[in-house]
């Protein structure tokens, strides 16, 4: 009787663990591959050459828009929509809604993004507009996705969900190992090696 109950319990756990294991693996598979590859490229970033592409533009605000560069009364604030529209039309750079750093002489808008960066500067006395954007390529873009650098809140939330899926994947895998360990004698030695090896390397070679 007890053997029957044990088999039923084992069958129950196997069924549900397998279900959650494949669901979590399906959710995390593509991003896990991405993070594995970019983990390698980040670890060897010094050996991988990059050729940044820099684009610069200049323009001058018309007198009618110069009047809209009114001090907003605080150090950080966006420029007027009309000014932002003019800048985009002349430089191709969108600054609408982005906070700029206001000083007596100029407004400077930083444009950080994955795989590159940029800025727009507007002289409040002459109306001169200068912009610069830097594109470091797809590899830098993927590396920045790995780090969550300048990716915004939605990508940050996605990383959290992905991390949770990886935790479920690892824990269900560990429990499945436990259920199958009786038929696989090397299960726990291999698990122990996976735990001990990074600890030993960290203690001996990281200072």
PDB file of C-alpha atoms in Angstrom:
ATOM      1  CA  UNK A   1       0.000   0.000   0.000  1.00  0.00           C
ATOM      2  CA  UNK A   2       2.762   2.413   0.946  1.00  0.00           C
ATOM      3  CA  UNK A   3       4.614   1.594  -2.268  1.00  0.00           C
ATOM      4  CA  UNK A   4       1.513   2.524  -4.240  1.00  0.00           C
ATOM      5  CA  UNK A   5       1.218   5.866  -2.413  1.00  0.00           C
ATOM      6  CA  UNK A   6       4.927   6.581  -2.985  1.00  0.00           C
ATOM      7  CA  UNK A   7       4.622   5.842  -6.698  1.00  0.00           C
ATOM      8  CA  UNK A   8       1.573   8.072  -6.986  1.00  0.00           C
ATOM      9  CA  UNK A   9       3.352  10.877  -5.139  1.00  0.00           C
ATOM     10  CA  UNK A  10       6.421  10.500  -7.361  1.00  0.00           C
ATOM     11  CA  UNK A  11       4.275  10.504 -10.488  1.00  0.00           C
ATOM     12  CA  UNK A  12       2.477  13.643  -9.274  1.00  0.00           C
ATOM     13  CA  UNK A  13       5.713  15.556  -8.661  1.00  0.00           C
ATOM     14  CA  UNK A  14       7.325  14.355 -11.870  1.00  0.00           C
ATOM     15  CA  UNK A  15       4.336  15.533 -13.876  1.00  0.00           C
ATOM     16  CA  UNK A  16       4.240  19.016 -12.355  1.00  0.00           C
ATOM     17  CA  UNK A  17       7.995  19.510 -12.198  1.00  0.00           C
ATOM     18  CA  UNK A  18       8.354  18.542 -15.847  1.00  0.00           C
ATOM     19  CA  UNK A  19       5.555  20.953 -16.734  1.00  0.00           C
ATOM     20  CA  UNK A  20       7.119  23.921 -14.945  1.00  0.00           C
ATOM     21  CA  UNK A  21      10.571  22.951 -16.147  1.00  0.00           C
ATOM     22  CA  UNK A  22       9.602  23.073 -19.821  1.00  0.00           C
ATOM     23  CA  UNK A  23       7.447  26.195 -19.392  1.00  0.00           C
ATOM     24  CA  UNK A  24      10.277  28.113 -17.706  1.00  0.00           C
ATOM     25  CA  UNK A  25      12.807  26.833 -20.264  1.00  0.00           C
ATOM     26  CA  UNK A  26      10.561  27.918 -23.144  1.00  0.00           C
ATOM     27  CA  UNK A  27      10.168  31.409 -21.660  1.00  0.00           C
ATOM     28  CA  UNK A  28      13.877  31.868 -20.987  1.00  0.00           C
ATOM     29  CA  UNK A  29      15.452  29.942 -23.892  1.00  0.00           C
ATOM     30  CA  UNK A  30      16.072  32.740 -26.412  1.00  0.00           C
ATOM     31  CA  UNK A  31      17.131  35.343 -23.854  1.00  0.00           C
ATOM     32  CA  UNK A  32      19.287  32.779 -22.021  1.00  0.00           C
ATOM     33  CA  UNK A  33      21.140  32.173 -25.297  1.00  0.00           C
ATOM     34  CA  UNK A  34      21.484  35.937 -25.808  1.00  0.00           C
ATOM     35  CA  UNK A  35      22.808  36.480 -22.293  1.00  0.00           C
ATOM     36  CA  UNK A  36      25.222  33.546 -22.630  1.00  0.00           C
ATOM     37  CA  UNK A  37      26.687  34.924 -25.867  1.00  0.00           C
ATOM     38  CA  UNK A  38      26.888  38.492 -24.571  1.00  0.00           C
ATOM     39  CA  UNK A  39      28.418  37.216 -21.331  1.00  0.00           C
ATOM     40  CA  UNK A  40      31.234  35.812 -23.474  1.00  0.00           C
ATOM     41  CA  UNK A  41      31.589  38.992 -25.543  1.00  0.00           C
ATOM     42  CA  UNK A  42      31.615  41.178 -22.427  1.00  0.00           C
ATOM     43  CA  UNK A  43      34.282  38.971 -20.869  1.00  0.00           C
ATOM     44  CA  UNK A  44      36.436  39.466 -23.990  1.00  0.00           C
ATOM     45  CA  UNK A  45      35.432  43.042 -24.780  1.00  0.00           C
ATOM     46  CA  UNK A  46      39.062  44.199 -24.957  1.00  0.00           C
ATOM     47  CA  UNK A  47      39.860  41.700 -27.703  1.00  0.00           C
ATOM     48  CA  UNK A  48      36.836  42.548 -29.877  1.00  0.00           C
ATOM     49  CA  UNK A  49      37.387  45.607 -32.031  1.00  0.00           C
ATOM     50  CA  UNK A  50      34.622  48.135 -32.468  1.00  0.00           C
ATOM     51  CA  UNK A  51      34.349  50.905 -35.042  1.00  0.00           C
ATOM     52  CA  UNK A  52      32.044  53.612 -33.690  1.00  0.00           C
ATOM     53  CA  UNK A  53      30.174  55.686 -36.273  1.00  0.00           C
ATOM     54  CA  UNK A  54      29.796  59.337 -35.291  1.00  0.00           C
ATOM     55  CA  UNK A  55      27.295  61.650 -37.009  1.00  0.00           C
ATOM     56  CA  UNK A  56      27.270  65.410 -36.390  1.00  0.00           C
ATOM     57  CA  UNK A  57      24.800  68.089 -37.473  1.00  0.00           C
ATOM     58  CA  UNK A  58      24.573  71.848 -37.036  1.00  0.00           C
ATOM     59  CA  UNK A  59      21.696  74.279 -37.539  1.00  0.00           C
ATOM     60  CA  UNK A  60      20.490  77.656 -36.284  1.00  0.00           C
ATOM     61  CA  UNK A  61      17.185  78.393 -34.606  1.00  0.00           C
ATOM     62  CA  UNK A  62      15.098  81.075 -36.374  1.00  0.00           C
ATOM     63  CA  UNK A  63      14.325  84.215 -34.332  1.00  0.00           C
ATOM     64  CA  UNK A  64      10.751  83.102 -33.713  1.00  0.00           C
ATOM     65  CA  UNK A  65      11.968  79.980 -31.892  1.00  0.00           C
ATOM     66  CA  UNK A  66      14.732  81.782 -30.020  1.00  0.00           C
ATOM     67  CA  UNK A  67      12.004  83.462 -27.960  1.00  0.00           C
ATOM     68  CA  UNK A  68      10.849  80.014 -26.800  1.00  0.00           C
ATOM     69  CA  UNK A  69      14.159  79.288 -25.051  1.00  0.00           C
ATOM     70  CA  UNK A  70      12.733  80.784 -21.875  1.00  0.00           C
ATOM     71  CA  UNK A  71      14.383  79.712 -18.651  1.00  0.00           C
ATOM     72  CA  UNK A  72      12.026  77.120 -17.114  1.00  0.00           C
ATOM     73  CA  UNK A  73      13.045  78.098 -13.576  1.00  0.00           C
ATOM     74  CA  UNK A  74      14.751  74.791 -12.867  1.00  0.00           C
ATOM     75  CA  UNK A  75      18.000  73.206 -13.969  1.00  0.00           C
ATOM     76  CA  UNK A  76      16.453  70.179 -15.693  1.00  0.00           C
ATOM     77  CA  UNK A  77      13.497  70.544 -18.080  1.00  0.00           C
ATOM     78  CA  UNK A  78      12.569  69.777 -21.707  1.00  0.00           C
ATOM     79  CA  UNK A  79      12.674  72.416 -24.433  1.00  0.00           C
ATOM     80  CA  UNK A  80       9.455  73.728 -25.999  1.00  0.00           C
ATOM     81  CA  UNK A  81       7.791  71.286 -28.448  1.00  0.00           C
ATOM     82  CA  UNK A  82       8.309  73.708 -31.355  1.00  0.00           C
ATOM     83  CA  UNK A  83      12.049  73.867 -30.640  1.00  0.00           C
ATOM     84  CA  UNK A  84      12.222  70.077 -30.374  1.00  0.00           C
ATOM     85  CA  UNK A  85      10.392  69.722 -33.715  1.00  0.00           C
ATOM     86  CA  UNK A  86      12.852  72.097 -35.400  1.00  0.00           C
ATOM     87  CA  UNK A  87      15.847  70.204 -34.004  1.00  0.00           C
ATOM     88  CA  UNK A  88      14.442  66.891 -35.236  1.00  0.00           C
ATOM     89  CA  UNK A  89      13.745  68.285 -38.706  1.00  0.00           C
ATOM     90  CA  UNK A  90      17.329  69.596 -39.068  1.00  0.00           C
ATOM     91  CA  UNK A  91      19.334  66.893 -37.293  1.00  0.00           C
ATOM     92  CA  UNK A  92      17.119  63.794 -37.285  1.00  0.00           C
ATOM     93  CA  UNK A  93      17.530  63.628 -33.511  1.00  0.00           C
ATOM     94  CA  UNK A  94      14.413  63.460 -31.360  1.00  0.00           C
ATOM     95  CA  UNK A  95      14.552  65.390 -28.099  1.00  0.00           C
ATOM     96  CA  UNK A  96      10.829  66.005 -27.532  1.00  0.00           C
ATOM     97  CA  UNK A  97       9.980  65.362 -23.872  1.00  0.00           C
ATOM     98  CA  UNK A  98      13.594  64.715 -22.859  1.00  0.00           C
ATOM     99  CA  UNK A  99      14.922  66.774 -19.979  1.00  0.00           C
ATOM    100  CA  UNK A 100      17.736  69.147 -20.887  1.00  0.00           C
ATOM    101  CA  UNK A 101      20.445  70.622 -18.677  1.00  0.00           C
ATOM    102  CA  UNK A 102      19.773  74.385 -18.623  1.00  0.00           C
ATOM    103  CA  UNK A 103      22.451  76.986 -17.935  1.00  0.00           C
ATOM    104  CA  UNK A 104      22.704  80.711 -18.667  1.00  0.00           C
ATOM    105  CA  UNK A 105      24.411  80.051 -21.999  1.00  0.00           C
ATOM    106  CA  UNK A 106      22.935  76.860 -23.381  1.00  0.00           C
ATOM    107  CA  UNK A 107      20.616  73.891 -23.131  1.00  0.00           C
ATOM    108  CA  UNK A 108      22.211  70.473 -23.457  1.00  0.00           C
ATOM    109  CA  UNK A 109      20.155  67.299 -23.900  1.00  0.00           C
ATOM    110  CA  UNK A 110      21.881  63.966 -23.302  1.00  0.00           C
ATOM    111  CA  UNK A 111      20.785  61.055 -25.514  1.00  0.00           C
ATOM    112  CA  UNK A 112      22.025  57.819 -23.942  1.00  0.00           C
ATOM    113  CA  UNK A 113      20.865  54.580 -25.570  1.00  0.00           C
ATOM    114  CA  UNK A 114      21.974  50.957 -25.895  1.00  0.00           C
ATOM    115  CA  UNK A 115      24.941  50.592 -28.219  1.00  0.00           C
ATOM    116  CA  UNK A 116      25.673  54.285 -28.411  1.00  0.00           C
ATOM    117  CA  UNK A 117      24.975  57.752 -27.101  1.00  0.00           C
ATOM    118  CA  UNK A 118      24.599  61.313 -28.224  1.00  0.00           C
ATOM    119  CA  UNK A 119      23.777  64.866 -27.271  1.00  0.00           C
ATOM    120  CA  UNK A 120      22.162  68.040 -28.560  1.00  0.00           C
ATOM    121  CA  UNK A 121      23.351  71.507 -27.545  1.00  0.00           C
ATOM    122  CA  UNK A 122      21.416  74.725 -28.166  1.00  0.00           C
ATOM    123  CA  UNK A 123      23.157  78.084 -27.622  1.00  0.00           C
ATOM    124  CA  UNK A 124      20.648  80.391 -25.937  1.00  0.00           C
ATOM    125  CA  UNK A 125      22.339  83.552 -27.263  1.00  0.00           C
ATOM    126  CA  UNK A 126      23.059  82.675 -30.899  1.00  0.00           C
ATOM    127  CA  UNK A 127      20.526  79.879 -31.483  1.00  0.00           C
ATOM    128  CA  UNK A 128      23.251  77.561 -32.792  1.00  0.00           C
ATOM    129  CA  UNK A 129      22.205  73.915 -32.614  1.00  0.00           C
ATOM    130  CA  UNK A 130      24.808  71.169 -32.525  1.00  0.00           C
ATOM    131  CA  UNK A 131      24.142  67.448 -32.359  1.00  0.00           C
ATOM    132  CA  UNK A 132      26.302  64.361 -32.181  1.00  0.00           C
ATOM    133  CA  UNK A 133      25.242  60.710 -32.186  1.00  0.00           C
ATOM    134  CA  UNK A 134      27.535  57.720 -31.798  1.00  0.00           C
ATOM    135  CA  UNK A 135      26.646  54.204 -32.932  1.00  0.00           C
ATOM    136  CA  UNK A 136      28.993  51.493 -31.640  1.00  0.00           C
ATOM    137  CA  UNK A 137      27.360  48.667 -33.580  1.00  0.00           C
ATOM    138  CA  UNK A 138      25.094  45.683 -32.949  1.00  0.00           C
ATOM    139  CA  UNK A 139      27.525  43.954 -30.606  1.00  0.00           C
ATOM    140  CA  UNK A 140      27.648  46.956 -28.272  1.00  0.00           C
ATOM    141  CA  UNK A 141      23.859  47.107 -28.507  1.00  0.00           C
ATOM    142  CA  UNK A 142      23.532  43.458 -27.422  1.00  0.00           C
ATOM    143  CA  UNK A 143      26.088  43.961 -24.629  1.00  0.00           C
ATOM    144  CA  UNK A 144      24.135  46.933 -23.309  1.00  0.00           C
ATOM    145  CA  UNK A 145      20.944  44.851 -23.345  1.00  0.00           C
ATOM    146  CA  UNK A 146      22.808  42.329 -21.177  1.00  0.00           C
ATOM    147  CA  UNK A 147      23.765  45.057 -18.699  1.00  0.00           C
ATOM    148  CA  UNK A 148      20.433  46.892 -18.880  1.00  0.00           C
ATOM    149  CA  UNK A 149      22.357  50.071 -19.771  1.00  0.00           C
ATOM    150  CA  UNK A 150      20.081  52.908 -20.886  1.00  0.00           C
ATOM    151  CA  UNK A 151      17.339  50.440 -21.837  1.00  0.00           C
ATOM    152  CA  UNK A 152      14.405  51.977 -19.982  1.00  0.00           C
ATOM    153  CA  UNK A 153      11.975  50.510 -17.437  1.00  0.00           C
ATOM    154  CA  UNK A 154      10.185  48.025 -19.747  1.00  0.00           C
ATOM    155  CA  UNK A 155      13.400  46.131 -20.550  1.00  0.00           C
ATOM    156  CA  UNK A 156      14.288  46.220 -16.857  1.00  0.00           C
ATOM    157  CA  UNK A 157      10.951  44.588 -16.004  1.00  0.00           C
ATOM    158  CA  UNK A 158      11.525  42.016 -18.743  1.00  0.00           C
ATOM    159  CA  UNK A 159      14.932  41.132 -17.260  1.00  0.00           C
ATOM    160  CA  UNK A 160      13.247  40.608 -13.870  1.00  0.00           C
ATOM    161  CA  UNK A 161      10.661  38.260 -15.413  1.00  0.00           C
ATOM    162  CA  UNK A 162      13.385  36.416 -17.319  1.00  0.00           C
ATOM    163  CA  UNK A 163      15.480  36.081 -14.146  1.00  0.00           C
ATOM    164  CA  UNK A 164      12.486  34.629 -12.308  1.00  0.00           C
ATOM    165  CA  UNK A 165      11.942  32.126 -15.153  1.00  0.00           C
ATOM    166  CA  UNK A 166      15.603  31.101 -14.894  1.00  0.00           C
ATOM    167  CA  UNK A 167      15.224  30.567 -11.130  1.00  0.00           C
ATOM    168  CA  UNK A 168      12.181  28.342 -11.732  1.00  0.00           C
ATOM    169  CA  UNK A 169      14.076  26.490 -14.468  1.00  0.00           C
ATOM    170  CA  UNK A 170      17.066  25.865 -12.175  1.00  0.00           C
ATOM    171  CA  UNK A 171      15.042  24.825  -9.117  1.00  0.00           C
ATOM    172  CA  UNK A 172      12.741  22.474 -11.027  1.00  0.00           C
ATOM    173  CA  UNK A 173      15.811  21.011 -12.698  1.00  0.00           C
ATOM    174  CA  UNK A 174      17.394  20.432  -9.299  1.00  0.00           C
ATOM    175  CA  UNK A 175      14.267  18.704  -7.995  1.00  0.00           C
ATOM    176  CA  UNK A 176      14.093  16.547 -11.116  1.00  0.00           C
ATOM    177  CA  UNK A 177      17.720  15.582 -10.529  1.00  0.00           C
ATOM    178  CA  UNK A 178      16.758  14.542  -7.002  1.00  0.00           C
ATOM    179  CA  UNK A 179      13.912  12.351  -8.278  1.00  0.00           C
ATOM    180  CA  UNK A 180      16.166  10.672 -10.857  1.00  0.00           C
ATOM    181  CA  UNK A 181      19.315  10.506  -8.718  1.00  0.00           C
ATOM    182  CA  UNK A 182      18.656   6.886  -7.735  1.00  0.00           C
ATOM    183  CA  UNK A 183      19.286   5.752 -11.311  1.00  0.00           C
ATOM    184  CA  UNK A 184      22.202   8.126 -11.941  1.00  0.00           C
ATOM    185  CA  UNK A 185      25.016   7.761  -9.428  1.00  0.00           C
ATOM    186  CA  UNK A 186      27.004  10.729 -10.737  1.00  0.00           C
ATOM    187  CA  UNK A 187      24.163  13.194 -10.161  1.00  0.00           C
ATOM    188  CA  UNK A 188      25.235  14.623  -6.814  1.00  0.00           C
ATOM    189  CA  UNK A 189      29.003  14.570  -7.495  1.00  0.00           C
ATOM    190  CA  UNK A 190      28.337  16.643 -10.634  1.00  0.00           C
ATOM    191  CA  UNK A 191      26.044  19.030  -8.741  1.00  0.00           C
ATOM    192  CA  UNK A 192      28.696  19.394  -6.024  1.00  0.00           C
ATOM    193  CA  UNK A 193      31.351  20.094  -8.663  1.00  0.00           C
ATOM    194  CA  UNK A 194      29.197  22.812 -10.185  1.00  0.00           C
ATOM    195  CA  UNK A 195      28.968  24.454  -6.751  1.00  0.00           C
ATOM    196  CA  UNK A 196      32.516  23.928  -5.517  1.00  0.00           C
ATOM    197  CA  UNK A 197      34.394  24.844  -8.711  1.00  0.00           C
ATOM    198  CA  UNK A 198      33.363  28.536  -8.898  1.00  0.00           C
ATOM    199  CA  UNK A 199      33.895  28.907  -5.135  1.00  0.00           C
ATOM    200  CA  UNK A 200      37.433  27.514  -5.375  1.00  0.00           C
ATOM    201  CA  UNK A 201      38.276  29.697  -8.394  1.00  0.00           C
ATOM    202  CA  UNK A 202      36.922  32.791  -6.623  1.00  0.00           C
ATOM    203  CA  UNK A 203      38.921  32.094  -3.464  1.00  0.00           C
ATOM    204  CA  UNK A 204      42.186  31.216  -5.218  1.00  0.00           C
ATOM    205  CA  UNK A 205      42.283  33.496  -8.258  1.00  0.00           C
ATOM    206  CA  UNK A 206      40.175  36.584  -7.506  1.00  0.00           C
ATOM    207  CA  UNK A 207      41.939  39.119  -5.312  1.00  0.00           C
TER     208      UNK A 207
END
